């Protein structure tokens, strides 16, 4: 059974700092890995999707990497801003089961 | 221009009642999903429909019954509500069954008293 773990569970940083969020998964048989953002009381917003054949994806100040063989992904946020404060969720699409399995998220607070 | 919408946003009800949550997407997607996010914020899939056909049915009590009248709608009906059903329920859609990005609705916060 696929398990997705995110570390740390919570992170508080000053504005302007670069930061890394970590995600690990137990079964490397995946189609892709996705990073989402969830704001309090809101739904999820897709940030980046990395196909299993890819090593990284970039969007603005965000860069996500994928090492499928070791079951790890990182989300790098450059020059963090207070508006980046949210919960960041990692999810993998399994080749067996046809579903997204989510981690429990990292709650990020960027202080002005 | 709401892509995935859910109604109601909040639902407070008594134990034992039956309630429904509606979901609509105007993206032309083939696949729709229901997720449950519990008090610990853990998000878990419940159901998946592709072109009105059930694809995924996780180990969810049979008090939960999804209904898809057409490709753009996936409603969730819950019978005999229990305290443990209190959670936020998210609807989502994606272009196809497999590996596309999913678009989430704003969620329905269900509180069972």
mmCIF file of C-alpha atoms in Angstrom:
data_model
loop_
_atom_site.group_PDB
_atom_site.id
_atom_site.type_symbol
_atom_site.label_atom_id
_atom_site.label_comp_id
_atom_site.label_asym_id
_atom_site.label_seq_id
_atom_site.Cartn_x
_atom_site.Cartn_y
_atom_site.Cartn_z
ATOM 1 C CA UNK A 1 0.000 0.000 0.000
ATOM 2 C CA UNK A 2 1.365 3.379 -1.034
ATOM 3 C CA UNK A 3 2.219 5.741 1.796
ATOM 4 C CA UNK A 4 3.201 9.372 1.324
ATOM 5 C CA UNK A 5 5.040 11.251 4.057
ATOM 6 C CA UNK A 6 5.800 14.948 4.213
ATOM 7 C CA UNK A 7 8.447 16.569 6.354
ATOM 8 C CA UNK A 8 8.310 18.898 8.159
ATOM 9 C CA UNK A 9 4.690 18.989 9.295
ATOM 10 C CA UNK A 10 4.994 22.719 9.910
ATOM 11 C CA UNK A 11 7.515 25.380 8.971
ATOM 12 C CA UNK A 12 7.795 29.044 9.889
ATOM 13 C CA UNK A 13 10.296 31.255 8.084
ATOM 14 C CA UNK A 14 10.990 34.979 7.669
ATOM 15 C CA UNK A 15 10.072 36.633 4.414
ATOM 16 C CA UNK A 16 12.688 36.354 1.673
ATOM 17 C CA UNK A 17 14.072 33.027 2.773
ATOM 18 C CA UNK A 18 14.500 30.130 0.354
ATOM 19 C CA UNK A 19 12.982 26.914 1.626
ATOM 20 C CA UNK A 20 12.564 23.233 0.834
ATOM 21 C CA UNK A 21 9.601 20.984 1.532
ATOM 22 C CA UNK A 22 10.126 17.234 1.453
ATOM 23 C CA UNK A 23 7.913 14.393 0.298
ATOM 24 C CA UNK A 24 8.643 10.668 0.304
ATOM 25 C CA UNK A 25 6.630 7.741 -1.002
ATOM 26 C CA UNK A 26 6.986 4.007 -0.418
ATOM 27 C CA UNK A 27 6.094 2.554 -3.830
ATOM 28 C CA UNK A 28 8.036 3.881 -6.813
ATOM 29 C CA UNK A 29 5.472 2.526 -9.306
ATOM 30 C CA UNK A 30 3.907 5.896 -10.014
ATOM 31 C CA UNK A 31 2.696 7.761 -13.090
ATOM 32 C CA UNK A 32 3.382 11.178 -11.641
ATOM 33 C CA UNK A 33 3.782 13.258 -8.521
ATOM 34 C CA UNK A 34 1.820 16.422 -7.903
ATOM 35 C CA UNK A 35 2.228 19.320 -5.511
ATOM 36 C CA UNK A 36 -0.844 21.226 -4.346
ATOM 37 C CA UNK A 37 -1.452 24.257 -2.215
ATOM 38 C CA UNK A 38 -4.380 24.553 0.195
ATOM 39 C CA UNK A 39 -5.366 27.847 1.774
ATOM 40 C CA UNK A 40 -7.443 27.816 4.991
ATOM 41 C CA UNK A 41 -11.075 27.073 4.245
ATOM 42 C CA UNK A 42 -10.391 26.630 0.554
ATOM 43 C CA UNK A 43 -9.946 23.832 -1.936
ATOM 44 C CA UNK A 44 -6.671 22.619 -3.380
ATOM 45 C CA UNK A 45 -4.804 24.390 -6.155
ATOM 46 C CA UNK A 46 -2.439 22.420 -8.340
ATOM 47 C CA UNK A 47 1.086 23.876 -8.382
ATOM 48 C CA UNK A 48 3.260 21.434 -10.282
ATOM 49 C CA UNK A 49 2.923 18.009 -11.859
ATOM 50 C CA UNK A 50 6.028 15.912 -12.547
ATOM 51 C CA UNK A 51 5.666 12.887 -14.792
ATOM 52 C CA UNK A 52 7.530 9.760 -13.680
ATOM 53 C CA UNK A 53 9.974 10.172 -16.564
ATOM 54 C CA UNK A 54 10.855 13.729 -15.551
ATOM 55 C CA UNK A 55 13.338 14.945 -12.965
ATOM 56 C CA UNK A 56 11.942 18.394 -12.244
ATOM 57 C CA UNK A 57 9.368 21.037 -13.068
ATOM 58 C CA UNK A 58 9.515 24.780 -12.553
ATOM 59 C CA UNK A 59 6.846 27.438 -12.258
ATOM 60 C CA UNK A 60 7.915 30.932 -11.270
ATOM 61 C CA UNK A 61 9.560 30.780 -7.853
ATOM 62 C CA UNK A 62 8.655 27.111 -7.436
ATOM 63 C CA UNK A 63 10.806 24.168 -8.438
ATOM 64 C CA UNK A 64 9.851 20.565 -7.801
ATOM 65 C CA UNK A 65 12.203 17.635 -8.222
ATOM 66 C CA UNK A 66 11.503 13.932 -8.412
ATOM 67 C CA UNK A 67 13.788 10.988 -7.674
ATOM 68 C CA UNK A 68 11.505 8.068 -8.379
ATOM 69 C CA UNK A 69 14.016 5.359 -7.545
ATOM 70 C CA UNK A 70 14.543 6.669 -4.030
ATOM 71 C CA UNK A 71 10.902 7.640 -3.575
ATOM 72 C CA UNK A 72 11.545 11.315 -2.924
ATOM 73 C CA UNK A 73 10.444 14.717 -4.113
ATOM 74 C CA UNK A 74 11.265 18.213 -2.969
ATOM 75 C CA UNK A 75 9.454 21.488 -3.496
ATOM 76 C CA UNK A 76 11.808 24.457 -3.504
ATOM 77 C CA UNK A 77 10.328 27.909 -2.921
ATOM 78 C CA UNK A 78 12.629 30.818 -3.680
ATOM 79 C CA UNK A 79 12.406 34.207 -2.014
ATOM 80 C CA UNK A 80 9.369 33.296 0.080
ATOM 81 C CA UNK A 81 6.571 35.842 0.576
ATOM 82 C CA UNK A 82 3.783 36.116 3.176
ATOM 83 C CA UNK A 83 1.351 35.180 0.412
ATOM 84 C CA UNK A 84 3.044 31.783 0.190
ATOM 85 C CA UNK A 85 1.626 30.905 3.617
ATOM 86 C CA UNK A 86 -0.562 27.833 3.137
ATOM 87 C CA UNK A 87 -0.512 24.061 3.499
ATOM 88 C CA UNK A 88 1.441 22.297 0.765
ATOM 89 C CA UNK A 89 0.356 18.785 -0.159
ATOM 90 C CA UNK A 90 2.256 16.195 -2.117
ATOM 91 C CA UNK A 91 0.379 13.411 -3.935
ATOM 92 C CA UNK A 92 1.401 10.484 -6.126
ATOM 93 C CA UNK A 93 -0.639 8.833 -8.846
ATOM 94 C CA UNK A 94 -0.148 5.086 -8.484
ATOM 95 C CA UNK A 95 0.166 2.831 -11.505
ATOM 96 C CA UNK A 96 -1.902 0.282 -9.616
ATOM 97 C CA UNK A 97 -5.165 1.487 -8.149
ATOM 98 C CA UNK A 98 -5.647 4.523 -10.396
ATOM 99 C CA UNK A 99 -5.776 7.028 -7.580
ATOM 100 C CA UNK A 100 -3.965 9.966 -6.058
ATOM 101 C CA UNK A 101 -2.515 9.222 -2.634
ATOM 102 C CA UNK A 102 -1.856 12.323 -0.563
ATOM 103 C CA UNK A 103 0.627 13.142 2.146
ATOM 104 C CA UNK A 104 -0.534 14.933 5.272
ATOM 105 C CA UNK A 105 0.903 18.231 4.179
ATOM 106 C CA UNK A 106 3.386 20.833 5.381
ATOM 107 C CA UNK A 107 1.875 23.955 6.931
ATOM 108 C CA UNK A 108 4.037 26.896 5.868
ATOM 109 C CA UNK A 109 3.998 30.307 7.524
ATOM 110 C CA UNK A 110 6.041 33.115 6.009
ATOM 111 C CA UNK A 111 6.411 36.002 8.439
ATOM 112 C CA UNK A 112 6.682 39.590 7.156
ATOM 113 C CA UNK B 1 -16.348 31.385 -13.944
ATOM 114 C CA UNK B 2 -16.257 28.736 -11.239
ATOM 115 C CA UNK B 3 -14.588 25.597 -12.575
ATOM 116 C CA UNK B 4 -15.658 23.099 -9.908
ATOM 117 C CA UNK B 5 -18.469 24.161 -7.613
ATOM 118 C CA UNK B 6 -20.010 22.476 -4.601
ATOM 119 C CA UNK B 7 -23.175 23.160 -2.645
ATOM 120 C CA UNK B 8 -23.660 23.718 0.155
ATOM 121 C CA UNK B 9 -20.441 25.184 1.529
ATOM 122 C CA UNK B 10 -21.467 24.392 5.093
ATOM 123 C CA UNK B 11 -23.820 21.689 6.314
ATOM 124 C CA UNK B 12 -24.802 21.202 9.943
ATOM 125 C CA UNK B 13 -27.168 18.363 10.723
ATOM 126 C CA UNK B 14 -28.238 15.883 13.364
ATOM 127 C CA UNK B 15 -27.113 12.284 13.663
ATOM 128 C CA UNK B 16 -29.309 9.891 11.733
ATOM 129 C CA UNK B 17 -30.327 12.378 9.054
ATOM 130 C CA UNK B 18 -29.821 11.901 5.311
ATOM 131 C CA UNK B 19 -28.078 14.662 3.355
ATOM 132 C CA UNK B 20 -26.696 15.333 -0.111
ATOM 133 C CA UNK B 21 -23.802 17.391 -1.399
ATOM 134 C CA UNK B 22 -23.830 18.523 -5.015
ATOM 135 C CA UNK B 23 -20.873 18.988 -7.313
ATOM 136 C CA UNK B 24 -20.709 20.463 -10.790
ATOM 137 C CA UNK B 25 -17.791 21.116 -13.124
ATOM 138 C CA UNK B 26 -17.910 23.292 -16.242
ATOM 139 C CA UNK B 27 -14.491 22.232 -17.550
ATOM 140 C CA UNK B 28 -15.726 19.486 -19.855
ATOM 141 C CA UNK B 29 -13.744 16.902 -17.892
ATOM 142 C CA UNK B 30 -14.485 13.197 -18.126
ATOM 143 C CA UNK B 31 -13.549 12.210 -14.585
ATOM 144 C CA UNK B 32 -14.839 13.388 -11.233
ATOM 145 C CA UNK B 33 -13.856 12.482 -7.676
ATOM 146 C CA UNK B 34 -14.972 12.781 -4.084
ATOM 147 C CA UNK B 35 -12.398 13.176 -1.309
ATOM 148 C CA UNK B 36 -12.778 13.345 2.465
ATOM 149 C CA UNK B 37 -10.489 15.509 4.584
ATOM 150 C CA UNK B 38 -10.676 14.626 8.249
ATOM 151 C CA UNK B 39 -9.914 16.743 11.309
ATOM 152 C CA UNK B 40 -6.211 15.960 10.970
ATOM 153 C CA UNK B 41 -6.312 17.424 7.454
ATOM 154 C CA UNK B 42 -5.581 14.059 5.849
ATOM 155 C CA UNK B 43 -7.119 13.897 2.373
ATOM 156 C CA UNK B 44 -8.346 10.535 1.155
ATOM 157 C CA UNK B 45 -10.183 9.517 -2.009
ATOM 158 C CA UNK B 46 -13.670 8.077 -1.658
ATOM 159 C CA UNK B 47 -15.022 7.662 -5.199
ATOM 160 C CA UNK B 48 -14.069 8.274 -8.793
ATOM 161 C CA UNK B 49 -16.382 8.403 -11.814
ATOM 162 C CA UNK B 50 -15.417 8.451 -15.469
ATOM 163 C CA UNK B 51 -18.151 9.388 -17.946
ATOM 164 C CA UNK B 52 -20.809 8.576 -15.370
ATOM 165 C CA UNK B 53 -19.315 5.160 -14.564
ATOM 166 C CA UNK B 54 -17.865 4.232 -11.179
ATOM 167 C CA UNK B 55 -14.104 3.660 -11.383
ATOM 168 C CA UNK B 56 -12.918 3.784 -7.791
ATOM 169 C CA UNK B 57 -14.882 2.868 -4.720
ATOM 170 C CA UNK B 58 -12.681 2.919 -1.660
ATOM 171 C CA UNK B 59 -13.629 1.185 1.563
ATOM 172 C CA UNK B 60 -16.346 3.677 2.322
ATOM 173 C CA UNK B 61 -19.473 2.688 4.295
ATOM 174 C CA UNK B 62 -22.378 1.929 1.994
ATOM 175 C CA UNK B 63 -24.245 4.783 3.669
ATOM 176 C CA UNK B 64 -22.327 6.910 1.163
ATOM 177 C CA UNK B 65 -23.724 6.710 -2.350
ATOM 178 C CA UNK B 66 -22.402 8.797 -5.242
ATOM 179 C CA UNK B 67 -24.687 9.617 -8.133
ATOM 180 C CA UNK B 68 -23.629 10.947 -11.512
ATOM 181 C CA UNK B 69 -26.626 12.101 -13.575
ATOM 182 C CA UNK B 70 -24.306 13.333 -16.318
ATOM 183 C CA UNK B 71 -20.624 13.878 -16.958
ATOM 184 C CA UNK B 72 -20.639 17.350 -15.406
ATOM 185 C CA UNK B 73 -22.222 16.362 -12.098
ATOM 186 C CA UNK B 74 -21.266 14.028 -9.267
ATOM 187 C CA UNK B 75 -23.422 14.229 -6.174
ATOM 188 C CA UNK B 76 -22.775 12.556 -2.844
ATOM 189 C CA UNK B 77 -25.668 11.256 -0.782
ATOM 190 C CA UNK B 78 -25.103 10.190 2.805
ATOM 191 C CA UNK B 79 -27.658 8.157 4.744
ATOM 192 C CA UNK B 80 -27.971 7.837 8.510
ATOM 193 C CA UNK B 81 -25.269 10.367 9.285
ATOM 194 C CA UNK B 82 -22.876 9.580 12.137
ATOM 195 C CA UNK B 83 -20.624 11.796 14.243
ATOM 196 C CA UNK B 84 -17.566 10.370 12.480
ATOM 197 C CA UNK B 85 -18.821 11.660 9.144
ATOM 198 C CA UNK B 86 -17.945 15.191 10.211
ATOM 199 C CA UNK B 87 -15.242 16.353 7.813
ATOM 200 C CA UNK B 88 -14.643 18.518 4.792
ATOM 201 C CA UNK B 89 -15.688 16.840 1.541
ATOM 202 C CA UNK B 90 -13.990 17.905 -1.672
ATOM 203 C CA UNK B 91 -15.129 17.287 -5.196
ATOM 204 C CA UNK B 92 -12.542 17.312 -7.995
ATOM 205 C CA UNK B 93 -12.365 16.716 -11.717
ATOM 206 C CA UNK B 94 -9.705 15.898 -14.290
ATOM 207 C CA UNK B 95 -9.718 15.638 -18.097
ATOM 208 C CA UNK B 96 -9.216 11.889 -18.146
ATOM 209 C CA UNK B 97 -9.115 8.944 -15.841
ATOM 210 C CA UNK B 98 -5.460 8.732 -15.282
ATOM 211 C CA UNK B 99 -2.698 11.137 -14.867
ATOM 212 C CA UNK B 100 -3.941 14.649 -15.421
ATOM 213 C CA UNK B 101 -3.993 17.481 -12.958
ATOM 214 C CA UNK B 102 -7.074 17.482 -10.773
ATOM 215 C CA UNK B 103 -9.101 20.608 -10.178
ATOM 216 C CA UNK B 104 -10.707 20.862 -6.777
ATOM 217 C CA UNK B 105 -13.903 22.470 -5.589
ATOM 218 C CA UNK B 106 -13.942 24.727 -2.500
ATOM 219 C CA UNK B 107 -15.133 21.959 -0.194
ATOM 220 C CA UNK B 108 -18.222 21.310 1.925
ATOM 221 C CA UNK B 109 -17.736 21.360 5.675
ATOM 222 C CA UNK B 110 -20.116 18.794 7.168
ATOM 223 C CA UNK B 111 -20.770 18.881 10.895
ATOM 224 C CA UNK B 112 -22.850 16.120 12.447
ATOM 225 C CA UNK B 113 -24.229 16.903 15.911
#
